[in-house]
Short mmCIF file of C-alpha atoms in Angstrom, two decimals:
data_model
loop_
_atom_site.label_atom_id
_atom_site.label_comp_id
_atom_site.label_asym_id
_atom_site.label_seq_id
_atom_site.Cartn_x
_atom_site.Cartn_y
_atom_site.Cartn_z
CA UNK A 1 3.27 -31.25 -24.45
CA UNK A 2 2.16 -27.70 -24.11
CA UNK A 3 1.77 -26.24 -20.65
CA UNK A 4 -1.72 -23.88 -20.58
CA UNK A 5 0.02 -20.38 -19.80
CA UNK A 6 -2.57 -20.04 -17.36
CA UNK A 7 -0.75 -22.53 -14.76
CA UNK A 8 2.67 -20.96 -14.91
CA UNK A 9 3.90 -19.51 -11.72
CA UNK A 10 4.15 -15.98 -11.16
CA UNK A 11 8.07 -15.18 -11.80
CA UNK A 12 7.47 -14.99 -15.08
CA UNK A 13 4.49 -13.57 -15.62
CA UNK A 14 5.28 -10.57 -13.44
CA UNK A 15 8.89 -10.05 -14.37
CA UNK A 16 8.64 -11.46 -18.27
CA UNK A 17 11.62 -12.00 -20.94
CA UNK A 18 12.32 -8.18 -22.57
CA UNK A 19 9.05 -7.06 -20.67
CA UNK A 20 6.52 -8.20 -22.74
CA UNK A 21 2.87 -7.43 -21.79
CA UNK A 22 0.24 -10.23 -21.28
CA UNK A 23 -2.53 -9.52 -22.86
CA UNK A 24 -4.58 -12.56 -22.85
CA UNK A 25 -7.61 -11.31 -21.74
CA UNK A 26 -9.89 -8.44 -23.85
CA UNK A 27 -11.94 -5.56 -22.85
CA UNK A 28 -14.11 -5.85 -26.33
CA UNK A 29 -14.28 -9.71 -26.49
CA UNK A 30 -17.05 -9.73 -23.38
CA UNK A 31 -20.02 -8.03 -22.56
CA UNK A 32 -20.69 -5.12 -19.84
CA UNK A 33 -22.80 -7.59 -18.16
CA UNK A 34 -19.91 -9.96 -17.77
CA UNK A 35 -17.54 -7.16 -16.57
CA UNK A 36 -20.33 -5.77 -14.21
CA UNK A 37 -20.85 -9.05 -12.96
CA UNK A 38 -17.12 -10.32 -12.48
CA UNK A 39 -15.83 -6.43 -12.01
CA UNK A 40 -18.52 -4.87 -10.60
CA UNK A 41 -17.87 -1.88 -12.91
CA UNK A 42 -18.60 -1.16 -16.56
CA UNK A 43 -16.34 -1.27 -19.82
CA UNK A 44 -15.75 2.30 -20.13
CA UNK A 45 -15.37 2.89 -16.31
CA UNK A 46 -12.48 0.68 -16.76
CA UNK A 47 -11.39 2.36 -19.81
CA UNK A 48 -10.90 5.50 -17.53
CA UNK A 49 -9.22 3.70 -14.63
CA UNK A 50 -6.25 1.90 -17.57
CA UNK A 51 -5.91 5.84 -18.54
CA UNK A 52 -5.80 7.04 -14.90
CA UNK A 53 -3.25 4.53 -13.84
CA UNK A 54 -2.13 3.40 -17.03
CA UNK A 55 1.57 5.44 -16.22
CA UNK A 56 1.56 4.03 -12.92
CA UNK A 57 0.99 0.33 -14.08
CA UNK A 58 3.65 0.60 -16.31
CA UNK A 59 6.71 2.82 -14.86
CA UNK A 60 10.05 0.89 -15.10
CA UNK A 61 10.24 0.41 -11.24
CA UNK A 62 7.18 -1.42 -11.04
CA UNK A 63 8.56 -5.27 -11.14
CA UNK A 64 5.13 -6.25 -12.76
CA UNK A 65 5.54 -4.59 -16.34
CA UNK A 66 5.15 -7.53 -17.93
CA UNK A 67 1.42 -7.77 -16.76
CA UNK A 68 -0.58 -5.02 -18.30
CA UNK A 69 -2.22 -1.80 -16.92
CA UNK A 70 -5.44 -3.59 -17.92
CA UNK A 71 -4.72 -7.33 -16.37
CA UNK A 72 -3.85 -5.66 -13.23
CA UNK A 73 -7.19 -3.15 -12.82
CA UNK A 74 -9.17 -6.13 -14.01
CA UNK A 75 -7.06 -8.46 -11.30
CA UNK A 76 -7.88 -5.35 -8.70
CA UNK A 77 -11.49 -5.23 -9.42
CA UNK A 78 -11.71 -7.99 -9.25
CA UNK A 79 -10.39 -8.63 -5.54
CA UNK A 80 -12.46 -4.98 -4.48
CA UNK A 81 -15.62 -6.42 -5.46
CA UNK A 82 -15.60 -9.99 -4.71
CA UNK A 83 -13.36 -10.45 -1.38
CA UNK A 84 -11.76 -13.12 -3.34
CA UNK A 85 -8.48 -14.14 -4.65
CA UNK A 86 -10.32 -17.47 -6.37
CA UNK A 87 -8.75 -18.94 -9.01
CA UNK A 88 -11.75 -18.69 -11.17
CA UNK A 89 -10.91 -15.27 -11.37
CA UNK A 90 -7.56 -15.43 -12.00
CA UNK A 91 -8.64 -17.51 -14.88
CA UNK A 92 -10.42 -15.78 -16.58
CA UNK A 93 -7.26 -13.18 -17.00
CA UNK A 94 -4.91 -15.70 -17.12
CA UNK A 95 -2.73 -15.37 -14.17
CA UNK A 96 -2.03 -16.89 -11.07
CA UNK A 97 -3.45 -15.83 -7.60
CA UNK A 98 0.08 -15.07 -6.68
CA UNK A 99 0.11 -12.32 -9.60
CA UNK A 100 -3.51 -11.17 -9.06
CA UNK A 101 -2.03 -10.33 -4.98
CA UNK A 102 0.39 -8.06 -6.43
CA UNK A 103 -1.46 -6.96 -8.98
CA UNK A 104 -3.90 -5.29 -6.43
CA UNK A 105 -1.06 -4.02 -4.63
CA UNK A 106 0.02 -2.20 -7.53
CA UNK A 107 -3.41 -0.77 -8.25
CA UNK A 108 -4.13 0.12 -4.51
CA UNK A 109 -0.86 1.85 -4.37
CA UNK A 110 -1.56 3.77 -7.30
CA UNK A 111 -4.86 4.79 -6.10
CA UNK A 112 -3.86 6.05 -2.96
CA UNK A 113 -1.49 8.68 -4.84
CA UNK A 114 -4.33 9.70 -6.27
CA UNK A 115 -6.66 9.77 -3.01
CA UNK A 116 -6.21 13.96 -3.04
CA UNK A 117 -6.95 14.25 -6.46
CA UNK A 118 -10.95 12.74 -5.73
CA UNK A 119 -11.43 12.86 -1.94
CA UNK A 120 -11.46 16.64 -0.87
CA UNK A 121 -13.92 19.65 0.32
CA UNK A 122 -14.53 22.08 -2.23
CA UNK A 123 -12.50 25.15 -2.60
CA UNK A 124 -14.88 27.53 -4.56
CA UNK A 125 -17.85 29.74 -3.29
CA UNK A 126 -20.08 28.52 -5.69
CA UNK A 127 -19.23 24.83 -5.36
CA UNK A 128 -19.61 25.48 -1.63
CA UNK A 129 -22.72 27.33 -1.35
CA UNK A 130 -24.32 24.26 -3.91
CA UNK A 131 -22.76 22.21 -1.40
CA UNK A 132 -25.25 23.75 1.50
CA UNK A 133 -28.30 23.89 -0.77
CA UNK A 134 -27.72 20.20 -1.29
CA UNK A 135 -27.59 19.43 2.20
CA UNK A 136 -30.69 22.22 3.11
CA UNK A 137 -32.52 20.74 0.59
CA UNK A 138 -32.76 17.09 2.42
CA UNK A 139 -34.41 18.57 5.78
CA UNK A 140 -34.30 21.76 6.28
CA UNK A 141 -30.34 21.93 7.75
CA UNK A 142 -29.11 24.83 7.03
CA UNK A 143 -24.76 25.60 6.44
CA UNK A 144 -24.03 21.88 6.66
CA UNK A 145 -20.52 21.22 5.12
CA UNK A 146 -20.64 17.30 5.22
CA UNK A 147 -22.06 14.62 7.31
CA UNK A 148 -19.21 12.67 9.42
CA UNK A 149 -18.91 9.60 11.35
CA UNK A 150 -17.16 6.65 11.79
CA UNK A 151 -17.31 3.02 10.59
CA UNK A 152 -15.09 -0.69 11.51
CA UNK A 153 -13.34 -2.90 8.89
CA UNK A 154 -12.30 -6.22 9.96
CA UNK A 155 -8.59 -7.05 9.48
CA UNK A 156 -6.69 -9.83 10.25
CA UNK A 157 -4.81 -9.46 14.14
CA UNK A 158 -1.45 -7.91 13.71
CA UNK A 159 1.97 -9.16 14.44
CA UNK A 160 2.44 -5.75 16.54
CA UNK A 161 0.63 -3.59 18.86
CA UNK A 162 -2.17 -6.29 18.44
CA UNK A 163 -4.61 -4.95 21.45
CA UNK A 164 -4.67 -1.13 19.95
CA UNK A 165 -6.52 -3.03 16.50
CA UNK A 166 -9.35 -5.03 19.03
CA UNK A 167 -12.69 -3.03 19.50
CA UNK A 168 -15.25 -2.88 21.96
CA UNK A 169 -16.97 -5.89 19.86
CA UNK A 170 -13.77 -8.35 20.45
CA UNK A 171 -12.70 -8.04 16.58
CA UNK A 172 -10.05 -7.00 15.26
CA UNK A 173 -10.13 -3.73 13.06
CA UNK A 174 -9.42 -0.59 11.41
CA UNK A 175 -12.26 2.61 12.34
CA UNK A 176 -12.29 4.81 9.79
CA UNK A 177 -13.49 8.31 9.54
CA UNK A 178 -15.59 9.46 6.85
CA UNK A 179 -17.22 12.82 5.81
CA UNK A 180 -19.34 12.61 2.50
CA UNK A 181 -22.05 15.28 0.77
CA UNK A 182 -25.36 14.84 -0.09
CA UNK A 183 -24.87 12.63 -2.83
CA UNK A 184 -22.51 10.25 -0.70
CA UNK A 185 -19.38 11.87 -2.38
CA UNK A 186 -16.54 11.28 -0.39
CA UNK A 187 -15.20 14.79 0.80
CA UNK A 188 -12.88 12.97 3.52
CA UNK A 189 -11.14 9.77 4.22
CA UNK A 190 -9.00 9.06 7.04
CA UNK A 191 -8.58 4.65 7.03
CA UNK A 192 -6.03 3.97 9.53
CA UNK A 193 -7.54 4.38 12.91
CA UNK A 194 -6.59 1.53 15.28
CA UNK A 195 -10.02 -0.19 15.67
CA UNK A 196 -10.10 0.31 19.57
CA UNK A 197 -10.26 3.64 19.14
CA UNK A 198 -13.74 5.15 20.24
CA UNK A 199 -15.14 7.77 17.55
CA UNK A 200 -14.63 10.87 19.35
CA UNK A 201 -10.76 10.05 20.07
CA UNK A 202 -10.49 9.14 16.26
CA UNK A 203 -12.19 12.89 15.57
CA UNK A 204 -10.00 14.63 18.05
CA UNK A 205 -6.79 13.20 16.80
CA UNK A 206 -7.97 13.48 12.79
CA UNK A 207 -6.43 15.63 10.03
CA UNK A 208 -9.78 16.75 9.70
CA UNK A 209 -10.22 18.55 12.81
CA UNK A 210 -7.00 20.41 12.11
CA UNK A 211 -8.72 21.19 9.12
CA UNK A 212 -11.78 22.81 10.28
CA UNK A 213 -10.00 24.41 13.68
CA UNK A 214 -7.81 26.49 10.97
CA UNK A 215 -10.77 28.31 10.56
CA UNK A 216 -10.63 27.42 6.42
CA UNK A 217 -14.22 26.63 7.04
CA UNK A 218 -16.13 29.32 8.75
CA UNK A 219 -19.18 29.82 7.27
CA UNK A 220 -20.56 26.18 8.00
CA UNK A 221 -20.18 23.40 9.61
CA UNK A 222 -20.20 19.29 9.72
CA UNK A 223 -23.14 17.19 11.51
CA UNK A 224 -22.05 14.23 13.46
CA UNK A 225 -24.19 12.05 15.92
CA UNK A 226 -23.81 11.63 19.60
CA UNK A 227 -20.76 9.85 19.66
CA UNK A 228 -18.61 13.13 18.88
CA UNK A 229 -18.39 16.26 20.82
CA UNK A 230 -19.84 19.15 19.99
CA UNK A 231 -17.50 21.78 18.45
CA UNK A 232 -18.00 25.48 16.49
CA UNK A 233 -17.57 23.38 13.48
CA UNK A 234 -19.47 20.69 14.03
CA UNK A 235 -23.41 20.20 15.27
CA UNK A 236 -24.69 17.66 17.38
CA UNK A 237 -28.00 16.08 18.28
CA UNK A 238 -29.38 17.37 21.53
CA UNK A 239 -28.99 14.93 24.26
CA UNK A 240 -32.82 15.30 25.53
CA UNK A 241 -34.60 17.77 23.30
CA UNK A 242 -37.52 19.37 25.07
CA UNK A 243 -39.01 22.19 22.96
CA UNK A 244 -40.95 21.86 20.22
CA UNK A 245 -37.71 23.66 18.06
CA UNK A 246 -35.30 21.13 19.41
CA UNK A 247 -36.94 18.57 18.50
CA UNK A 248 -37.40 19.84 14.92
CA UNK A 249 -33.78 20.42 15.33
CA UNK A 250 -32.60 16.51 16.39
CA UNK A 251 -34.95 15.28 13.63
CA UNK A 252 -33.92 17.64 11.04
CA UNK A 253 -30.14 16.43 12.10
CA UNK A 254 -31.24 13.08 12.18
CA UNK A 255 -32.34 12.99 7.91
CA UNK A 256 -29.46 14.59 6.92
CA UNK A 257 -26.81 12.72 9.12
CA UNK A 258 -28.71 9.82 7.82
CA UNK A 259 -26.83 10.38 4.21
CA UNK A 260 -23.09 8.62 5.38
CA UNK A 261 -24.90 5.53 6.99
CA UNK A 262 -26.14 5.13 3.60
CA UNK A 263 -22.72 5.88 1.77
CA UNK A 264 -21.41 3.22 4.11
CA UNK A 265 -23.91 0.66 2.96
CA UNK A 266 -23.13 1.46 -0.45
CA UNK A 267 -19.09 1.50 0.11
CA UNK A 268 -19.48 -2.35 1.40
CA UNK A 269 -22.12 -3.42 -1.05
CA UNK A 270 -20.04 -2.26 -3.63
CA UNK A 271 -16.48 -3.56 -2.63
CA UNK A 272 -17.25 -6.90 -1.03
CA UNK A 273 -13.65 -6.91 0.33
CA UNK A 274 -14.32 -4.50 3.08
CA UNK A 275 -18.10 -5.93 4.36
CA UNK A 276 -16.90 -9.50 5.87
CA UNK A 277 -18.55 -12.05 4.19
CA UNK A 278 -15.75 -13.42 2.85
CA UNK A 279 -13.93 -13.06 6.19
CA UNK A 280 -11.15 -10.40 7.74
CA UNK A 281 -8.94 -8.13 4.75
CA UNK A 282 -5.65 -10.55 5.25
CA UNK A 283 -3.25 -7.70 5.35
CA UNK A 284 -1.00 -5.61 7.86
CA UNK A 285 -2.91 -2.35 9.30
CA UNK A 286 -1.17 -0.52 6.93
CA UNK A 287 -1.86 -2.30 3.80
CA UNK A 288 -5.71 -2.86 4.68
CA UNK A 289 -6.10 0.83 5.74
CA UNK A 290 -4.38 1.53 1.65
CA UNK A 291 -6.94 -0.89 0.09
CA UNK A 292 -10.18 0.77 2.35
CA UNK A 293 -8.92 3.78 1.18
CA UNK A 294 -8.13 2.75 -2.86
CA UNK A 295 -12.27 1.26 -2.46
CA UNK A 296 -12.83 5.25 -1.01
CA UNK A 297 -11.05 6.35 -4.30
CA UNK A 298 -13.06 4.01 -6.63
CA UNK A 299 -16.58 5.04 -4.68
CA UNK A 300 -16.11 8.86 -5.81
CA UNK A 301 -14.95 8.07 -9.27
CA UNK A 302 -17.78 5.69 -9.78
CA UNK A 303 -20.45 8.55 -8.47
CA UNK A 304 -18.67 11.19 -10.81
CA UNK A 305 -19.36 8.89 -14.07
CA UNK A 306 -23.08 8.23 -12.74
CA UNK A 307 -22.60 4.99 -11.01
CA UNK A 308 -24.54 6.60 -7.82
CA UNK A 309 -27.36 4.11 -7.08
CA UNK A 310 -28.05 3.85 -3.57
CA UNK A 311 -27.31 0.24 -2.11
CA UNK A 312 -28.99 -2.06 -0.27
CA UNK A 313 -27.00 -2.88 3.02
CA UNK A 314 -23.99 -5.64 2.41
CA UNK A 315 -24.25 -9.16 4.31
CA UNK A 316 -22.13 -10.51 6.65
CA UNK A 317 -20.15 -7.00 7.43
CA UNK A 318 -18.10 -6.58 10.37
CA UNK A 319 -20.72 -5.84 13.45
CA UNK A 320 -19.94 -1.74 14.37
CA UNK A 321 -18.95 -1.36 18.08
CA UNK A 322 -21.44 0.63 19.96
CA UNK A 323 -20.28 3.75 21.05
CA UNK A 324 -20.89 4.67 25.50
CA UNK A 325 -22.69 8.00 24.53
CA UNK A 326 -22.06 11.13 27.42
CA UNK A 327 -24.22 14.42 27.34
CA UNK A 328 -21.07 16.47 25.43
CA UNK A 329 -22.70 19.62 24.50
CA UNK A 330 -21.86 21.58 27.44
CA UNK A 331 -18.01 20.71 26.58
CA UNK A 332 -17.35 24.29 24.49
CA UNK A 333 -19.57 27.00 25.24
CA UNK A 334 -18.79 28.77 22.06
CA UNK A 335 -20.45 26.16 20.34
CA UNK A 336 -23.35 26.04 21.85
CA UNK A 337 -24.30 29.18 21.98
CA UNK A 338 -23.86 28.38 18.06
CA UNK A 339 -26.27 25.20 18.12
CA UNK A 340 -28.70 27.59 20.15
CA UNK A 341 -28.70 30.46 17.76
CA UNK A 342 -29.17 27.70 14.90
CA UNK A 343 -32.38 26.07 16.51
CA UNK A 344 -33.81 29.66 17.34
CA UNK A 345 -33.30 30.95 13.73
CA UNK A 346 -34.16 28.14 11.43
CA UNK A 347 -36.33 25.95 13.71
CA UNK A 348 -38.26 27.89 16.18
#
């Protein structure tokens, strides 16, 4: 009696005879609505991603060649979208949930080579100064580079080092530092964080502020709230505004910040893997912070082919620690003198 291919175990599915592809399941045999629906993404968004990371997929060292590009983006999306290894979705592509696990390895890892090509700050003036008018045209904040802060996956405890993962909420996770545009285009993504990590110690130790201290960014700045410090490059709320102007200022500050709390929402609505409802991401640090940051990939390709709807806030996510607040402006004189010079020009 035959045995339905879709039962077979994963050794030879992955590894095949002569590395054959499987190609049981078709782009053009469904509708968008059932690839939106299962996917979460469109046909010809995945059309793009098979071309993207088509090499990748396939490259002789990779020991799943005998799954195709396609199986293992659809397995991917699959597991991004959902939270879920179920079996219904392995199904419907016709391998096991052994395959689909390292199928979304596969496509994380190649995602995460391409993490520089999609998540960066603009380079040109004229992408830069669009960058600003963006941003001014929101509320009014003028030279604003990005909006950055910080939010908590959940992750399974690690083996290691198991306390440096537990925030101030009891859970275990990753904080992850984010900078997006005006749009909610990712311009910086830094995943690995250990979760007990407060926000300004994940700041002071980032790439990013080795970045901006360079001086490569002189002629603006990033807004972040009260949990960071206030720096040359990057503007604060006031801790007690008093004047008329600084109040303009913190609410001004306030809309445009605003902007990354909303990418967030949208980040976990759209890949259901990182939002908690269907528990903890079941990996090592380092594996989860890869897949946060392959879902960081997928949010700024899906904006740049017009898939930029705002969200509505994801159930069930991973409760963010509250951050112990301290009056930090007075920490670098420098800067502010530069917050001061800001509120008296462009909000007095």
């Amino acid at each position: 009696m035959a045995v339905p291919i879709a039962v077979l175990d994963c050794d030879l599915l992955l590894y095949g005879r002569g590395h054959r592809t499987l190609d049981r399941f078709k782009l053009e045999d469904v509708t968008d609505e059932y690839l939106v629906s299962t996917y979460g993404f469109p046909r010809q968004f995945i059309y793009y991603l098979v071309d993207l990371l088509g090499a990748s997929l396939s490259r002789p060292t990779q020991r799943s060649r005998a799954i195709s590009p396609e199986t293992q983006i659809l397995a991917a999306l699959g597991f991004y979208t959902s939270g879920s290894f179920q079996t219904r979705m392995g199904d419907a592509i016709g391998i096991s949930q052994a395959s689909m696990s390292r199928c979304v390895a596969n496509v994380t890892e190649a995602l995460v080579e391409r993490a520089s090509q999609f998540i960066h700050f603009p380079e040109d003036e004229a992408t830069v100064q669009s960058l600003k008018d963006d941003f001014y045209g929101l509320a009014g904040m003028p030279g604003v580079l990005g909006v950055v802060d910080c939010t908590h996956v959940a992750i399974k405890a690690p083996n290691a080092e198991d306390l440096s993962y537990v925030n101030r909420k009891g859970l275990h996770s990753l904080n992850c530092l984010m900078v997006c545009d005006a749009r909610g285009v990712l311009l910086s993504a830094e995943t690995h964080w250990p979760g007990s990590l407060p926000d300004c110690t994940v700041l002071q130790q980032a790439a990013l502020t080795s970045q901006f201290e360079t001086e490569l960014h002189k002629d603006g700045w990033l807004l972040g709230d009260s949990s960071f410090f206030l720096r040359t490059w990057l503007m604060t709320p006031l801790h007690i505004p008093e004047t008329p102007a600084e109040y303009r200022y913190n609410m001004a500050h306030s809309a445009t910040h605003n902007v990354i709390e909303r990418t967030f929402r949208t980040i976990r609505s759209r890949f259901r893997c990182l939002d908690g409802s269907k528990g903890t991401l079941q990996y090592s640090p380092e594996k989860s912070s890869h897949i946060i940051l392959a879902c960081c990939v997928l949010h700024n390709i899906s904006l740049e082919h017009g898939l930029d709807v705002w969200s509505s806030p994801a159930t069930g996510h991973v409760e963010q620690p509250e951050e112990e607040y301290e009056q930090m402006e007075s920490m670098d004189s420098e800067a502010c003198r530069i917050r001061q010079e800001l509120l008296l020009t462009h909000f007095s």
